Coordinates of N, CA and C in Angstrom, one line a residue:
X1 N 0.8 -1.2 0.0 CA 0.0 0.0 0.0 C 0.9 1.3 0.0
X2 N 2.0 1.3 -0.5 CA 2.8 2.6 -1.0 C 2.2 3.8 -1.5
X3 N 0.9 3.2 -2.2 CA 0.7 4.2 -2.9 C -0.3 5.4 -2.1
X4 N -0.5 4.8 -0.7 CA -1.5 5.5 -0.1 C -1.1 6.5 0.9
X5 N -1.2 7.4 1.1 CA -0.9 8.8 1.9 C -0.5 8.7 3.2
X6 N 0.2 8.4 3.9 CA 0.1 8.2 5.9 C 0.2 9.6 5.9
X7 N -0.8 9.7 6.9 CA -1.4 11.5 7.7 C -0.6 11.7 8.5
X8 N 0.0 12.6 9.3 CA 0.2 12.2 10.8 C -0.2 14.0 11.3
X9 N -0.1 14.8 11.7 CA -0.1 16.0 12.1 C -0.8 16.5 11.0
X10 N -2.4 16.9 11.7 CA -2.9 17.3 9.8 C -4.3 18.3 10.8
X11 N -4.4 19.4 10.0 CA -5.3 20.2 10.7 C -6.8 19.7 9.7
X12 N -7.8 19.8 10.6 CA -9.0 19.6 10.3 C -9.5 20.2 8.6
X13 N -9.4 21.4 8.5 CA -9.5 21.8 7.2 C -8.7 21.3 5.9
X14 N -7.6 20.9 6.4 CA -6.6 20.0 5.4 C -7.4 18.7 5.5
X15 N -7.8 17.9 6.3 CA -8.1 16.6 5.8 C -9.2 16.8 5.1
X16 N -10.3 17.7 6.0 CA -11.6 17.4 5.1 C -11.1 18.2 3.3
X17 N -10.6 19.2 3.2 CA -10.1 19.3 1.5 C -9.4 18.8 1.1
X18 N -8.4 17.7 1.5 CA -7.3 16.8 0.6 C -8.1 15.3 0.7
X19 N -8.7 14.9 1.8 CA -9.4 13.4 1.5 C -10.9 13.2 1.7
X20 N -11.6 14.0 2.5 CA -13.1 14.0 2.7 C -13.4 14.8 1.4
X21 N -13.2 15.5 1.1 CA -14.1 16.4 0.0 C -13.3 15.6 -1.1
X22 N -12.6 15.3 -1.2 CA -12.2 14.7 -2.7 C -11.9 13.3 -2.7
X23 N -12.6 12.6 -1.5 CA -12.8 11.7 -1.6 C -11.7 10.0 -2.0
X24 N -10.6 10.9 -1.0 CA -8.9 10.4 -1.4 C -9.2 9.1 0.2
X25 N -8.6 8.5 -0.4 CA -8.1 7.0 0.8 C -6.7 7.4 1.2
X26 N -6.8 7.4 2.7 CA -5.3 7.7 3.6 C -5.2 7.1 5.0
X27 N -4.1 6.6 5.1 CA -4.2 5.9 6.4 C -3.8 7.1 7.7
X28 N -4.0 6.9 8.4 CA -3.9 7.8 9.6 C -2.5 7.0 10.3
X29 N -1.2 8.0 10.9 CA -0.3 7.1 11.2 C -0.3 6.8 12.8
X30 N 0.0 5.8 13.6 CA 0.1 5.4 14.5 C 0.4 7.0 15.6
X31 N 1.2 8.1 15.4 CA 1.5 9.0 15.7 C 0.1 9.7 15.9
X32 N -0.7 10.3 15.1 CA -2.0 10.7 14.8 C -3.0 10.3 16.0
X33 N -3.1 8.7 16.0 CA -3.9 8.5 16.2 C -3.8 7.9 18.1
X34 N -2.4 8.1 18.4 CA -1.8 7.8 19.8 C -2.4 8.2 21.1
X35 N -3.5 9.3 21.1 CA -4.2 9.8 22.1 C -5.8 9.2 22.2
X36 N -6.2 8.6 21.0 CA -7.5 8.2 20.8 C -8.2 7.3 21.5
X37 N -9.8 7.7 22.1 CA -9.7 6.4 23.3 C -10.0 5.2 22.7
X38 N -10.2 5.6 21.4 CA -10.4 3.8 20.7 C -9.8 3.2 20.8
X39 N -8.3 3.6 20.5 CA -6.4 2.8 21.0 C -6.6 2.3 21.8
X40 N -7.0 3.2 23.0 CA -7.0 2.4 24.6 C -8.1 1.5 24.8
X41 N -9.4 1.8 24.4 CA -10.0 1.1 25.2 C -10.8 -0.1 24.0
X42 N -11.0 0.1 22.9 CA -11.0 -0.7 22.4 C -10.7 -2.2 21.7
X43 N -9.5 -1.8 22.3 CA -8.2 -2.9 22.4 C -7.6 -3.6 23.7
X44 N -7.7 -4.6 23.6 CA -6.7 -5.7 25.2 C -5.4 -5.1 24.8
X45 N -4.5 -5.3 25.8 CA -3.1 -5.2 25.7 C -2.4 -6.0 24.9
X46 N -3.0 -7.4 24.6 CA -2.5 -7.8 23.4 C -2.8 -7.7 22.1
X47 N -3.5 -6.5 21.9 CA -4.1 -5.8 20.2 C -5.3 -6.6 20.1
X48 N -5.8 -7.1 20.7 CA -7.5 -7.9 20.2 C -8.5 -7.3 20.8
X49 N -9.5 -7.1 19.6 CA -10.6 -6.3 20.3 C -11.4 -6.6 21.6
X50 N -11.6 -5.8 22.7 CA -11.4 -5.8 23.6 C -13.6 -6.1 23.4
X51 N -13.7 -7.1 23.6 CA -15.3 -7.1 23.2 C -15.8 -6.9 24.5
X52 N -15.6 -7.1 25.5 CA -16.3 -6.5 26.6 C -16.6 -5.1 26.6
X53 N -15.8 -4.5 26.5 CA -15.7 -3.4 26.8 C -17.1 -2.3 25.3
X54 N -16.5 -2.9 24.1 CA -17.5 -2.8 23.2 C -18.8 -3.6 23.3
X55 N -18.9 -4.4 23.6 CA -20.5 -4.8 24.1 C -20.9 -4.0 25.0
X56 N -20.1 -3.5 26.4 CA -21.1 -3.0 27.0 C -21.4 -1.4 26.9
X57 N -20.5 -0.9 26.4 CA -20.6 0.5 25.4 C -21.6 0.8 24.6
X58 N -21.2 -0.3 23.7 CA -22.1 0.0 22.4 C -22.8 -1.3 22.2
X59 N -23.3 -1.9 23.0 CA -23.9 -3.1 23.1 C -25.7 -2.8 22.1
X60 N -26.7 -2.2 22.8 CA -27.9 -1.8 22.5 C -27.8 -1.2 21.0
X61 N -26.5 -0.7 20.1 CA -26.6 -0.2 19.2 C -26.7 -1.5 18.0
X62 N -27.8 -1.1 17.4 CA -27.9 -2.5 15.7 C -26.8 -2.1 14.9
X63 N -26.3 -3.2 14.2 CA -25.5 -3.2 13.2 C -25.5 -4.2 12.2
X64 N -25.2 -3.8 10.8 CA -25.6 -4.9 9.3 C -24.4 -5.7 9.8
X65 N -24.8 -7.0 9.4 CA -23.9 -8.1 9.8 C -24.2 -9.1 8.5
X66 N -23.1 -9.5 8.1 CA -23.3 -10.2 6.9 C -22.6 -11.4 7.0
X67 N -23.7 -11.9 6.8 CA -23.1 -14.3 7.0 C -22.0 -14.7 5.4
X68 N -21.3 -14.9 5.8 CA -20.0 -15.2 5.0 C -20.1 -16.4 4.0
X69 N -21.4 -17.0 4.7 CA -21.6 -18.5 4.1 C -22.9 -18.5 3.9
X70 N -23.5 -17.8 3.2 CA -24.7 -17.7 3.0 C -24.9 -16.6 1.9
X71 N -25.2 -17.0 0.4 CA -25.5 -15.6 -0.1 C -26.8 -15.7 -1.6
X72 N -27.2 -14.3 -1.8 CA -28.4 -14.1 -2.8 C -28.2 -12.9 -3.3
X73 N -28.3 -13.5 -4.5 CA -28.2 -12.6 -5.7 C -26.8 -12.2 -6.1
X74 N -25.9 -13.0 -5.6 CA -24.1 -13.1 -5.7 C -23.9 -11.9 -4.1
X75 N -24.2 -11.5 -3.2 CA -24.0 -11.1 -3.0 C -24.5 -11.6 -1.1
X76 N -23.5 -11.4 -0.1 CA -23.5 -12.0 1.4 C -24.8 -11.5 1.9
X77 N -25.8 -12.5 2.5 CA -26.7 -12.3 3.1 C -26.5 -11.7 4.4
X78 N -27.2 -10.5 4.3 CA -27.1 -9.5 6.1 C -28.1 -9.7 6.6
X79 N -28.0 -9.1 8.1 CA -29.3 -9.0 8.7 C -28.8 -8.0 10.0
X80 N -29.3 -7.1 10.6 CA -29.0 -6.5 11.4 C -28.9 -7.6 12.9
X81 N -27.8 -7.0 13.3 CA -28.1 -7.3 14.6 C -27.2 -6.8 16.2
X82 N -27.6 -6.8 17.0 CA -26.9 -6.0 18.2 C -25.7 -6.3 18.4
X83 N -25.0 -5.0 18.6 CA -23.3 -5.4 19.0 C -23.6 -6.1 20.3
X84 N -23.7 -6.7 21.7 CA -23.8 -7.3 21.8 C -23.4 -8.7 21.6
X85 N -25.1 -9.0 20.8 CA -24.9 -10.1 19.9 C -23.8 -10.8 18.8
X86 N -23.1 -9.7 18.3 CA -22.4 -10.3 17.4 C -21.1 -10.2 18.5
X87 N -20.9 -9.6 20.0 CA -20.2 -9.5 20.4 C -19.8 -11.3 20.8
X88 N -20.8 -11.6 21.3 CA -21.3 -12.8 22.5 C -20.8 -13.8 21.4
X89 N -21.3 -13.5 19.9 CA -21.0 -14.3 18.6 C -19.5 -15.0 18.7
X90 N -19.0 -13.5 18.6 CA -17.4 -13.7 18.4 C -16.9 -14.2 19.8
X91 N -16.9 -14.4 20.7 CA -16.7 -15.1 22.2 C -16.6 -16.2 21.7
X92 N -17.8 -16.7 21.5 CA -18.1 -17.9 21.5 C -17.1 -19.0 20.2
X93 N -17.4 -18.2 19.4 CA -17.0 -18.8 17.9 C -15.1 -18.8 18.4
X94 N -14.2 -18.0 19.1 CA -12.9 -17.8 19.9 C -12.6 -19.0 20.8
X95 N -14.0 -19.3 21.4 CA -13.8 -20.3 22.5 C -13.9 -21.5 22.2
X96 N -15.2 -22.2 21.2 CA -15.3 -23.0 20.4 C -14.7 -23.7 19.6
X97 N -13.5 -22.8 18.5 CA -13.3 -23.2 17.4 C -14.3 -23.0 16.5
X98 N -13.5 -23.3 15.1 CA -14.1 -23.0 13.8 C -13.7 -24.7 12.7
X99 N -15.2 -24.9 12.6 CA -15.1 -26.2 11.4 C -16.1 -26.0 10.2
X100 N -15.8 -26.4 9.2 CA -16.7 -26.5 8.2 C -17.7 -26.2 8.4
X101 N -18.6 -26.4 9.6 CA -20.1 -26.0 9.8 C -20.4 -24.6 10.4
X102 N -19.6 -23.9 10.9 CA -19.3 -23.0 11.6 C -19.6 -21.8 10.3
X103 N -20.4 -21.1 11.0 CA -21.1 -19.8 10.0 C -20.2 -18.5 10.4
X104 N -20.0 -17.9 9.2 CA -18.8 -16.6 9.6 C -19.5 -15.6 9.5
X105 N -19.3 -14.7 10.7 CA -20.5 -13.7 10.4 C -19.1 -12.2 10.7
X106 N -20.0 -11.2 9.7 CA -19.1 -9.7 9.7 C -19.6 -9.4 9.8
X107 N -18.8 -8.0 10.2 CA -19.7 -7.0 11.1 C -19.5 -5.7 9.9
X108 N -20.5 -5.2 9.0 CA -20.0 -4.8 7.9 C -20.5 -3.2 8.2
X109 N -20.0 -2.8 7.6 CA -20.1 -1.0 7.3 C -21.1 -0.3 8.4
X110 N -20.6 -0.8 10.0 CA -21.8 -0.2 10.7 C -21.0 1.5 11.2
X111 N -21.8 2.0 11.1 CA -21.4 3.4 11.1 C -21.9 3.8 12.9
X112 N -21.3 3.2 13.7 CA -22.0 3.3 15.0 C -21.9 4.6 15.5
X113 N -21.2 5.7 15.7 CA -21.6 7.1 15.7 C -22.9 7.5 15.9
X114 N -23.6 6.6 14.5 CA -25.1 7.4 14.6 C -25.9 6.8 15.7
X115 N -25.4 6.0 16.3 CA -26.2 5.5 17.5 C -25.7 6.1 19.1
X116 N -24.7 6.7 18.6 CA -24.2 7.7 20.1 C -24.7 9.0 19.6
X117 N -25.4 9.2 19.5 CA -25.8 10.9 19.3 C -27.1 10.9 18.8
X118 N -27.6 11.5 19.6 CA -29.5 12.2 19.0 C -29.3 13.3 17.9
X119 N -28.6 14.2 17.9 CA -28.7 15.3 17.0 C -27.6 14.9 16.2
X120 N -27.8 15.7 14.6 CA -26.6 15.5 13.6 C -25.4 15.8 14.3
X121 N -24.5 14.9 13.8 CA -23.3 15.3 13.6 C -22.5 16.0 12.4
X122 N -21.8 17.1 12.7 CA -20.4 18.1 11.7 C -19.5 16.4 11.6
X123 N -18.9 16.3 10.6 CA -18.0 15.9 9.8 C -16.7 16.3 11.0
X124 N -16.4 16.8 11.4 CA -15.3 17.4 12.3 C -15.4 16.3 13.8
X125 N -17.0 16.4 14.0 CA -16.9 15.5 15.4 C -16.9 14.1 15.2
X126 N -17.0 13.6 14.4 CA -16.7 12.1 14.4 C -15.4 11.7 14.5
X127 N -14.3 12.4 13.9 CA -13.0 12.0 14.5 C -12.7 12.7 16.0
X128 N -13.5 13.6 16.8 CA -13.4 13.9 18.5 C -14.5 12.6 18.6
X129 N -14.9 12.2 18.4 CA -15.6 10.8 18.6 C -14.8 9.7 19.3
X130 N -14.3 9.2 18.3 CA -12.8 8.0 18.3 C -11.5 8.6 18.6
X131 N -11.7 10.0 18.8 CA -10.3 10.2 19.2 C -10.0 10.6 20.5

């Protein structure tokens, strides 16, 4: 991925006009993103998502979840369902093992933001969100 931009020190009006408004893919560098509580709390000490902690945060919020082994019209059958649930999912499927029968489920494009906030959100607060 050479060919893609690492951010590190970047004022709000630069990102949204060099990648949000023009719609540019850029990775954000480890430096950037070193104060964010996502880093901390989203994550065990050993880099794996820390599902406790995201279940009981953002447990009650739905999200499109799409079965990896199941699909219509060429395309992976979704279905919403509660972080929580897909939390409890991934526990289990961790603890269990995974065999041929074993259904793979993702947690696809859930934009959870919109479930922490009643009123719109500016384009600006979503990264004071995660950060």
């Amino acid at each position: 991925m050479d060919y893609l931009k690492r951010v590190g020190a970047i004022k709000y009006e630069e990102f949204f006009r060099d990648f949000l408004e023009a719609n540019k893919v850029c990775i954000f560098s480890s430096e950037l993103t070193e104060h964010w509580r996502s880093r901390k709390e989203w994550v065990t000490a050993d880099g794996k998502p820390n599902l406790e902690f995201l279940s009981n945060e953002f447990g009650h919020a739905m999200a499109p979840v799409a079965n990896c082994c199941k699909t219509k019209y060429d395309s992976q059958v979704k279905e919403d369902m509660s972080l929580k649930e897909f939390c409890d999912y991934w526990k289990n499927r961790s603890q269990e093992g995974v065999d041929e029968c074993t259904q793979t489920l993702y947690l696809k494009d859930w934009h959870f933001w919109h479930f922490q906030h009643t009123r719109p959100m500016k384009h600006q607060s979503i990264l004071n969100l995660i950060g």
